[in-house]
Amino acid sequence: MENNEMIFQSILWRQLGIRISSLLRSKIINNEIYILRGYIEKSIKNSSIELRFVVDEIIQQEEKSISEEELERYELIQRKLEIGSKDLETLIRDKMLKDEKVRIANIYGNNAIVQKDFLEGLDVSGQYFEIDDHSCNITSSTAIISKLNEISSKEYDIVALVRGGGDRQNMETFNNIQLSELFIELDKVTITAIGYTVDETLLDKLADKRFHLPHDYGAGLHAIAEKLSHE
């Protein structure tokens, strides 16, 4: 085994086992970045290989390049991976087999005009869905949080944030940590259709299903419903 000089962030420790003495551990501050010297230890258990980095020395503490907010975003994505995504097609199939309509709450911005784009995409498959439009200031995370809290107590199957793209600066709303925490706790299938391909936000990453634009969202539901009706 050869000595290695490696940079570890605390958020990566869960992916590679670390063995470090209590004395060295007491010198490490959570969420900081360090250069460590040590070696890789390999063990074989039940035909699987486990790697462990054994720390001999803390070389130096690096200047922090990852913000607290970025760490929080990473942790939210990890939580979503652990929770898992609810399957949109399975939901629609179950409802169609029971001859029940899928109840949808679409959240638009005040004075939005993209509802027609969604409905054009949905086309004749609208018969399988019961759709309620809700509006709020969609550039305000506080307003969206309030609207989601209002909707969460109602018996919707799907909650979607729908926006037609536009000013990238306003997309920062959909990276808000408090909004994202609420979003992944919803017991509905969550959908985003809030921007173009290059504008992937934190909410896009946390949604059960992401569409780029309102028309894509409607067309996506139509494609699923048409496929299932043929089946």
PDB file of C-alpha atoms in Angstrom:
ATOM      1  CA  MET A   1       0.000   0.000   0.000  1.00  0.00           C
ATOM      2  CA  GLU A   2       1.423   3.388  -0.901  1.00  0.00           C
ATOM      3  CA  ASN A   3       0.954   6.719   0.814  1.00  0.00           C
ATOM      4  CA  ASN A   4      -1.478   9.092  -0.868  1.00  0.00           C
ATOM      5  CA  GLU A   5      -2.060  12.787  -0.418  1.00  0.00           C
ATOM      6  CA  MET A   6      -5.773  13.431  -0.933  1.00  0.00           C
ATOM      7  CA  ILE A   7      -8.272  16.250  -0.537  1.00  0.00           C
ATOM      8  CA  PHE A   8     -11.486  15.204   1.177  1.00  0.00           C
ATOM      9  CA  GLN A   9     -14.635  17.215   1.731  1.00  0.00           C
ATOM     10  CA  SER A  10     -16.780  16.011   4.605  1.00  0.00           C
ATOM     11  CA  ILE A  11     -19.687  15.484   2.209  1.00  0.00           C
ATOM     12  CA  LEU A  12     -17.672  12.786   0.398  1.00  0.00           C
ATOM     13  CA  TRP A  13     -16.725  10.759   3.440  1.00  0.00           C
ATOM     14  CA  ARG A  14     -19.844   8.617   3.183  1.00  0.00           C
ATOM     15  CA  GLN A  15     -18.647   7.277  -0.180  1.00  0.00           C
ATOM     16  CA  LEU A  16     -15.240   6.038   1.001  1.00  0.00           C
ATOM     17  CA  GLY A  17     -14.611   4.628   4.436  1.00  0.00           C
ATOM     18  CA  ILE A  18     -12.319   6.742   6.614  1.00  0.00           C
ATOM     19  CA  ARG A  19     -10.297   5.555   9.586  1.00  0.00           C
ATOM     20  CA  ILE A  20      -8.815   8.350  11.638  1.00  0.00           C
ATOM     21  CA  SER A  21      -7.531   8.503  15.199  1.00  0.00           C
ATOM     22  CA  SER A  22      -9.525  10.365  17.843  1.00  0.00           C
ATOM     23  CA  LEU A  23      -6.651  12.833  18.245  1.00  0.00           C
ATOM     24  CA  LEU A  24      -6.681  13.796  14.551  1.00  0.00           C
ATOM     25  CA  ARG A  25     -10.477  13.721  14.439  1.00  0.00           C
ATOM     26  CA  SER A  26     -10.650  16.322  17.208  1.00  0.00           C
ATOM     27  CA  LYS A  27      -8.740  18.741  14.955  1.00  0.00           C
ATOM     28  CA  ILE A  28     -11.225  18.486  12.086  1.00  0.00           C
ATOM     29  CA  ILE A  29     -14.127  20.924  11.766  1.00  0.00           C
ATOM     30  CA  ASN A  30     -17.289  19.750  10.059  1.00  0.00           C
ATOM     31  CA  ASN A  31     -17.870  20.929   6.464  1.00  0.00           C
ATOM     32  CA  GLU A  32     -14.299  22.173   6.068  1.00  0.00           C
ATOM     33  CA  ILE A  33     -11.768  20.963   3.488  1.00  0.00           C
ATOM     34  CA  TYR A  34      -8.446  19.346   4.387  1.00  0.00           C
ATOM     35  CA  ILE A  35      -5.437  17.793   2.679  1.00  0.00           C
ATOM     36  CA  LEU A  36      -4.831  14.450   4.381  1.00  0.00           C
ATOM     37  CA  ARG A  37      -1.958  11.996   4.097  1.00  0.00           C
ATOM     38  CA  GLY A  38      -2.484   8.285   4.536  1.00  0.00           C
ATOM     39  CA  TYR A  39      -3.024   5.069   2.640  1.00  0.00           C
ATOM     40  CA  ILE A  40      -5.808   2.986   1.128  1.00  0.00           C
ATOM     41  CA  GLU A  41      -6.723  -0.194   2.989  1.00  0.00           C
ATOM     42  CA  LYS A  42      -8.614  -2.938   1.171  1.00  0.00           C
ATOM     43  CA  SER A  43     -10.776  -5.649   2.722  1.00  0.00           C
ATOM     44  CA  ILE A  44     -12.875  -8.367   1.078  1.00  0.00           C
ATOM     45  CA  LYS A  45     -16.207  -9.354   2.607  1.00  0.00           C
ATOM     46  CA  ASN A  46     -18.690 -11.735   0.984  1.00  0.00           C
ATOM     47  CA  SER A  47     -17.089 -11.320  -2.456  1.00  0.00           C
ATOM     48  CA  SER A  48     -17.279  -7.525  -2.225  1.00  0.00           C
ATOM     49  CA  ILE A  49     -14.346  -5.163  -1.855  1.00  0.00           C
ATOM     50  CA  GLU A  50     -14.418  -2.388   0.737  1.00  0.00           C
ATOM     51  CA  LEU A  51     -11.933   0.479   0.536  1.00  0.00           C
ATOM     52  CA  ARG A  52     -10.938   2.518   3.530  1.00  0.00           C
ATOM     53  CA  PHE A  53      -8.673   5.563   3.696  1.00  0.00           C
ATOM     54  CA  VAL A  54      -6.502   5.405   6.806  1.00  0.00           C
ATOM     55  CA  VAL A  55      -5.352   8.885   7.836  1.00  0.00           C
ATOM     56  CA  ASP A  56      -1.820   9.307   9.119  1.00  0.00           C
ATOM     57  CA  GLU A  57      -1.551  13.082   9.095  1.00  0.00           C
ATOM     58  CA  ILE A  58      -3.507  16.301   8.477  1.00  0.00           C
ATOM     59  CA  ILE A  59      -1.283  18.256   6.085  1.00  0.00           C
ATOM     60  CA  GLN A  60      -3.260  21.506   6.006  1.00  0.00           C
ATOM     61  CA  GLN A  61      -6.717  23.041   5.954  1.00  0.00           C
ATOM     62  CA  GLU A  62      -7.769  24.327   2.546  1.00  0.00           C
ATOM     63  CA  GLU A  63      -9.634  27.520   1.844  1.00  0.00           C
ATOM     64  CA  LYS A  64     -13.295  26.632   1.691  1.00  0.00           C
ATOM     65  CA  SER A  65     -14.639  26.726  -1.862  1.00  0.00           C
ATOM     66  CA  ILE A  66     -18.077  25.226  -1.221  1.00  0.00           C
ATOM     67  CA  SER A  67     -20.687  27.414   0.447  1.00  0.00           C
ATOM     68  CA  GLU A  68     -23.051  26.305   3.194  1.00  0.00           C
ATOM     69  CA  GLU A  69     -25.933  26.715   0.755  1.00  0.00           C
ATOM     70  CA  GLU A  70     -24.284  24.388  -1.768  1.00  0.00           C
ATOM     71  CA  LEU A  71     -23.832  21.800   0.960  1.00  0.00           C
ATOM     72  CA  GLU A  72     -27.488  22.108   1.904  1.00  0.00           C
ATOM     73  CA  ARG A  73     -28.483  21.610  -1.738  1.00  0.00           C
ATOM     74  CA  TYR A  74     -26.320  18.517  -1.962  1.00  0.00           C
ATOM     75  CA  GLU A  75     -27.870  17.096   1.201  1.00  0.00           C
ATOM     76  CA  LEU A  76     -31.391  17.718  -0.143  1.00  0.00           C
ATOM     77  CA  ILE A  77     -30.554  15.821  -3.329  1.00  0.00           C
ATOM     78  CA  GLN A  78     -29.180  12.967  -1.220  1.00  0.00           C
ATOM     79  CA  ARG A  79     -32.404  12.943   0.830  1.00  0.00           C
ATOM     80  CA  LYS A  80     -34.462  12.768  -2.346  1.00  0.00           C
ATOM     81  CA  LEU A  81     -32.396   9.816  -3.564  1.00  0.00           C
ATOM     82  CA  GLU A  82     -33.040   8.061  -0.256  1.00  0.00           C
ATOM     83  CA  ILE A  83     -36.789   8.817  -0.345  1.00  0.00           C
ATOM     84  CA  GLY A  84     -37.079   7.840  -4.013  1.00  0.00           C
ATOM     85  CA  SER A  85     -39.296   9.304  -6.724  1.00  0.00           C
ATOM     86  CA  LYS A  86     -43.010   8.617  -7.065  1.00  0.00           C
ATOM     87  CA  ASP A  87     -43.797   7.211 -10.517  1.00  0.00           C
ATOM     88  CA  LEU A  88     -46.105   9.355 -12.646  1.00  0.00           C
ATOM     89  CA  GLU A  89     -47.066   6.577 -15.052  1.00  0.00           C
ATOM     90  CA  THR A  90     -47.963   4.189 -12.228  1.00  0.00           C
ATOM     91  CA  LEU A  91     -50.210   6.837 -10.672  1.00  0.00           C
ATOM     92  CA  ILE A  92     -52.050   7.482 -13.947  1.00  0.00           C
ATOM     93  CA  ARG A  93     -52.401   3.746 -14.649  1.00  0.00           C
ATOM     94  CA  ASP A  94     -53.910   3.076 -11.218  1.00  0.00           C
ATOM     95  CA  LYS A  95     -56.412   5.893 -11.652  1.00  0.00           C
ATOM     96  CA  MET A  96     -57.418   4.809 -15.162  1.00  0.00           C
ATOM     97  CA  LEU A  97     -57.930   1.199 -14.044  1.00  0.00           C
ATOM     98  CA  LYS A  98     -60.270   2.458 -11.317  1.00  0.00           C
ATOM     99  CA  ASP A  99     -61.999   4.750 -13.840  1.00  0.00           C
ATOM    100  CA  GLU A 100     -61.036   7.728 -11.674  1.00  0.00           C
ATOM    101  CA  LYS A 101     -59.674  11.041 -12.851  1.00  0.00           C
ATOM    102  CA  VAL A 102     -56.190  12.140 -11.834  1.00  0.00           C
ATOM    103  CA  ARG A 103     -56.507  15.270  -9.710  1.00  0.00           C
ATOM    104  CA  ILE A 104     -53.928  17.919 -10.601  1.00  0.00           C
ATOM    105  CA  ALA A 105     -53.030  21.247  -8.989  1.00  0.00           C
ATOM    106  CA  ASN A 106     -51.094  23.429 -11.416  1.00  0.00           C
ATOM    107  CA  ILE A 107     -49.417  26.459  -9.849  1.00  0.00           C
ATOM    108  CA  TYR A 108     -48.885  29.354 -12.272  1.00  0.00           C
ATOM    109  CA  GLY A 109     -47.628  32.886 -11.867  1.00  0.00           C
ATOM    110  CA  ASN A 110     -50.112  35.719 -11.451  1.00  0.00           C
ATOM    111  CA  ASN A 111     -51.429  36.769 -14.874  1.00  0.00           C
ATOM    112  CA  ALA A 112     -49.682  33.812 -16.546  1.00  0.00           C
ATOM    113  CA  ILE A 113     -50.718  32.967 -20.100  1.00  0.00           C
ATOM    114  CA  VAL A 114     -49.065  29.547 -20.416  1.00  0.00           C
ATOM    115  CA  GLN A 115     -52.146  27.572 -19.344  1.00  0.00           C
ATOM    116  CA  LYS A 116     -53.188  27.323 -22.993  1.00  0.00           C
ATOM    117  CA  ASP A 117     -49.801  25.810 -23.881  1.00  0.00           C
ATOM    118  CA  PHE A 118     -50.319  23.108 -21.271  1.00  0.00           C
ATOM    119  CA  LEU A 119     -53.841  22.353 -22.475  1.00  0.00           C
ATOM    120  CA  GLU A 120     -52.722  22.226 -26.113  1.00  0.00           C
ATOM    121  CA  GLY A 121     -50.146  19.624 -25.159  1.00  0.00           C
ATOM    122  CA  LEU A 122     -52.666  17.645 -23.128  1.00  0.00           C
ATOM    123  CA  ASP A 123     -55.002  17.510 -26.136  1.00  0.00           C
ATOM    124  CA  VAL A 124     -57.841  14.949 -25.978  1.00  0.00           C
ATOM    125  CA  SER A 125     -56.351  13.262 -22.900  1.00  0.00           C
ATOM    126  CA  GLY A 126     -57.900  15.991 -20.754  1.00  0.00           C
ATOM    127  CA  GLN A 127     -60.775  13.562 -20.143  1.00  0.00           C
ATOM    128  CA  TYR A 128     -58.553  11.561 -17.775  1.00  0.00           C
ATOM    129  CA  PHE A 129     -57.619  14.514 -15.594  1.00  0.00           C
ATOM    130  CA  GLU A 130     -59.317  16.952 -13.234  1.00  0.00           C
ATOM    131  CA  ILE A 131     -57.201  20.094 -13.287  1.00  0.00           C
ATOM    132  CA  ASP A 132     -57.314  23.053 -10.922  1.00  0.00           C
ATOM    133  CA  ASP A 133     -55.316  26.197 -11.650  1.00  0.00           C
ATOM    134  CA  HIS A 134     -53.731  28.054  -8.744  1.00  0.00           C
ATOM    135  CA  SER A 135     -51.823  31.291  -9.012  1.00  0.00           C
ATOM    136  CA  CYS A 136     -49.299  33.155  -6.889  1.00  0.00           C
ATOM    137  CA  ASN A 137     -46.224  35.318  -7.297  1.00  0.00           C
ATOM    138  CA  ILE A 138     -44.105  32.554  -8.809  1.00  0.00           C
ATOM    139  CA  THR A 139     -40.913  34.617  -8.521  1.00  0.00           C
ATOM    140  CA  SER A 140     -41.294  34.628  -4.711  1.00  0.00           C
ATOM    141  CA  SER A 141     -40.304  31.518  -2.741  1.00  0.00           C
ATOM    142  CA  THR A 142     -42.413  32.757   0.190  1.00  0.00           C
ATOM    143  CA  ALA A 143     -45.509  32.979  -2.012  1.00  0.00           C
ATOM    144  CA  ILE A 144     -44.940  29.502  -3.465  1.00  0.00           C
ATOM    145  CA  ILE A 145     -44.386  28.030   0.011  1.00  0.00           C
ATOM    146  CA  SER A 146     -47.679  29.557   1.150  1.00  0.00           C
ATOM    147  CA  LYS A 147     -49.484  28.135  -1.879  1.00  0.00           C
ATOM    148  CA  LEU A 148     -47.970  24.658  -1.419  1.00  0.00           C
ATOM    149  CA  ASN A 149     -49.025  24.650   2.242  1.00  0.00           C
ATOM    150  CA  GLU A 150     -52.541  25.562   1.150  1.00  0.00           C
ATOM    151  CA  ILE A 151     -52.646  22.818  -1.487  1.00  0.00           C
ATOM    152  CA  SER A 152     -50.968  20.080   0.579  1.00  0.00           C
ATOM    153  CA  SER A 153     -54.059  19.505   2.709  1.00  0.00           C
ATOM    154  CA  LYS A 154     -56.243  18.898  -0.353  1.00  0.00           C
ATOM    155  CA  GLU A 155     -56.649  15.561  -2.108  1.00  0.00           C
ATOM    156  CA  TYR A 156     -54.567  16.173  -5.197  1.00  0.00           C
ATOM    157  CA  ASP A 157     -52.578  13.414  -6.854  1.00  0.00           C
ATOM    158  CA  ILE A 158     -50.154  15.761  -8.639  1.00  0.00           C
ATOM    159  CA  VAL A 159     -48.763  19.179  -7.762  1.00  0.00           C
ATOM    160  CA  ALA A 160     -46.949  21.007 -10.560  1.00  0.00           C
ATOM    161  CA  LEU A 161     -45.045  24.284 -10.740  1.00  0.00           C
ATOM    162  CA  VAL A 162     -45.570  25.674 -14.232  1.00  0.00           C
ATOM    163  CA  ARG A 163     -43.737  28.587 -15.815  1.00  0.00           C
ATOM    164  CA  GLY A 164     -42.791  29.410 -19.372  1.00  0.00           C
ATOM    165  CA  GLY A 165     -39.131  30.249 -18.892  1.00  0.00           C
ATOM    166  CA  GLY A 166     -37.884  33.810 -19.237  1.00  0.00           C
ATOM    167  CA  ASP A 167     -35.545  35.818 -17.019  1.00  0.00           C
ATOM    168  CA  ARG A 168     -32.852  33.527 -15.619  1.00  0.00           C
ATOM    169  CA  GLN A 169     -32.391  35.717 -12.557  1.00  0.00           C
ATOM    170  CA  ASN A 170     -35.926  34.869 -11.464  1.00  0.00           C
ATOM    171  CA  MET A 171     -35.076  31.172 -11.690  1.00  0.00           C
ATOM    172  CA  GLU A 172     -33.143  31.536  -8.412  1.00  0.00           C
ATOM    173  CA  THR A 173     -36.486  31.273  -6.645  1.00  0.00           C
ATOM    174  CA  PHE A 174     -36.499  27.577  -7.529  1.00  0.00           C
ATOM    175  CA  ASN A 175     -33.143  27.067  -5.809  1.00  0.00           C
ATOM    176  CA  ASN A 176     -34.481  28.251  -2.447  1.00  0.00           C
ATOM    177  CA  ILE A 177     -33.632  25.808   0.348  1.00  0.00           C
ATOM    178  CA  GLN A 178     -36.823  26.257   2.417  1.00  0.00           C
ATOM    179  CA  LEU A 179     -39.012  25.845  -0.659  1.00  0.00           C
ATOM    180  CA  SER A 180     -37.066  22.752  -1.704  1.00  0.00           C
ATOM    181  CA  GLU A 181     -37.403  21.168   1.746  1.00  0.00           C
ATOM    182  CA  LEU A 182     -41.172  21.574   1.587  1.00  0.00           C
ATOM    183  CA  PHE A 183     -41.300  20.323  -1.998  1.00  0.00           C
ATOM    184  CA  ILE A 184     -39.726  16.934  -1.264  1.00  0.00           C
ATOM    185  CA  GLU A 185     -41.979  16.395   1.764  1.00  0.00           C
ATOM    186  CA  LEU A 186     -45.177  16.593  -0.292  1.00  0.00           C
ATOM    187  CA  ASP A 187     -47.063  13.302  -0.496  1.00  0.00           C
ATOM    188  CA  LYS A 188     -48.163  14.087  -4.073  1.00  0.00           C
ATOM    189  CA  VAL A 189     -46.352  13.391  -7.321  1.00  0.00           C
ATOM    190  CA  THR A 190     -44.340  16.575  -7.870  1.00  0.00           C
ATOM    191  CA  ILE A 191     -43.725  18.037 -11.318  1.00  0.00           C
ATOM    192  CA  THR A 192     -41.785  21.031 -12.585  1.00  0.00           C
ATOM    193  CA  ALA A 193     -42.198  22.713 -15.964  1.00  0.00           C
ATOM    194  CA  ILE A 194     -40.453  25.985 -15.268  1.00  0.00           C
ATOM    195  CA  GLY A 195     -37.824  26.617 -17.888  1.00  0.00           C
ATOM    196  CA  TYR A 196     -35.569  25.571 -20.702  1.00  0.00           C
ATOM    197  CA  THR A 197     -33.047  22.748 -20.720  1.00  0.00           C
ATOM    198  CA  VAL A 198     -30.118  24.895 -19.565  1.00  0.00           C
ATOM    199  CA  ASP A 199     -32.063  26.242 -16.584  1.00  0.00           C
ATOM    200  CA  GLU A 200     -32.084  23.152 -14.356  1.00  0.00           C
ATOM    201  CA  THR A 201     -32.844  24.307 -10.831  1.00  0.00           C
ATOM    202  CA  LEU A 202     -32.733  22.542  -7.477  1.00  0.00           C
ATOM    203  CA  LEU A 203     -36.497  21.953  -7.669  1.00  0.00           C
ATOM    204  CA  ASP A 204     -36.033  20.321 -11.081  1.00  0.00           C
ATOM    205  CA  LYS A 205     -33.575  17.897  -9.494  1.00  0.00           C
ATOM    206  CA  LEU A 206     -35.945  17.161  -6.605  1.00  0.00           C
ATOM    207  CA  ALA A 207     -39.160  16.779  -8.624  1.00  0.00           C
ATOM    208  CA  ASP A 208     -40.589  13.333  -9.293  1.00  0.00           C
ATOM    209  CA  LYS A 209     -40.863  14.361 -12.954  1.00  0.00           C
ATOM    210  CA  ARG A 210     -39.372  17.297 -14.812  1.00  0.00           C
ATOM    211  CA  PHE A 211     -40.614  18.805 -18.062  1.00  0.00           C
ATOM    212  CA  HIS A 212     -38.960  21.765 -19.735  1.00  0.00           C
ATOM    213  CA  LEU A 213     -41.998  23.837 -20.736  1.00  0.00           C
ATOM    214  CA  PRO A 214     -45.768  23.846 -20.085  1.00  0.00           C
ATOM    215  CA  HIS A 215     -46.529  22.347 -23.523  1.00  0.00           C
ATOM    216  CA  ASP A 216     -44.030  19.542 -22.853  1.00  0.00           C
ATOM    217  CA  TYR A 217     -45.783  18.866 -19.542  1.00  0.00           C
ATOM    218  CA  GLY A 218     -49.223  18.603 -21.150  1.00  0.00           C
ATOM    219  CA  ALA A 219     -47.855  16.498 -24.014  1.00  0.00           C
ATOM    220  CA  GLY A 220     -46.098  14.221 -21.515  1.00  0.00           C
ATOM    221  CA  LEU A 221     -49.361  13.497 -19.690  1.00  0.00           C
ATOM    222  CA  HIS A 222     -51.076  12.956 -23.040  1.00  0.00           C
ATOM    223  CA  ALA A 223     -48.402  10.453 -24.139  1.00  0.00           C
ATOM    224  CA  ILE A 224     -48.751   8.437 -20.926  1.00  0.00           C
ATOM    225  CA  ALA A 225     -52.553   8.435 -21.000  1.00  0.00           C
ATOM    226  CA  GLU A 226     -52.674   7.491 -24.701  1.00  0.00           C
ATOM    227  CA  LYS A 227     -50.209   4.644 -24.175  1.00  0.00           C
ATOM    228  CA  LEU A 228     -52.190   3.279 -21.219  1.00  0.00           C
ATOM    229  CA  SER A 229     -55.550   3.582 -23.001  1.00  0.00           C
ATOM    230  CA  HIS A 230     -54.145   1.478 -25.867  1.00  0.00           C
ATOM    231  CA  GLU A 231     -52.878  -1.092 -23.388  1.00  0.00           C
TER     232      GLU A 231
END
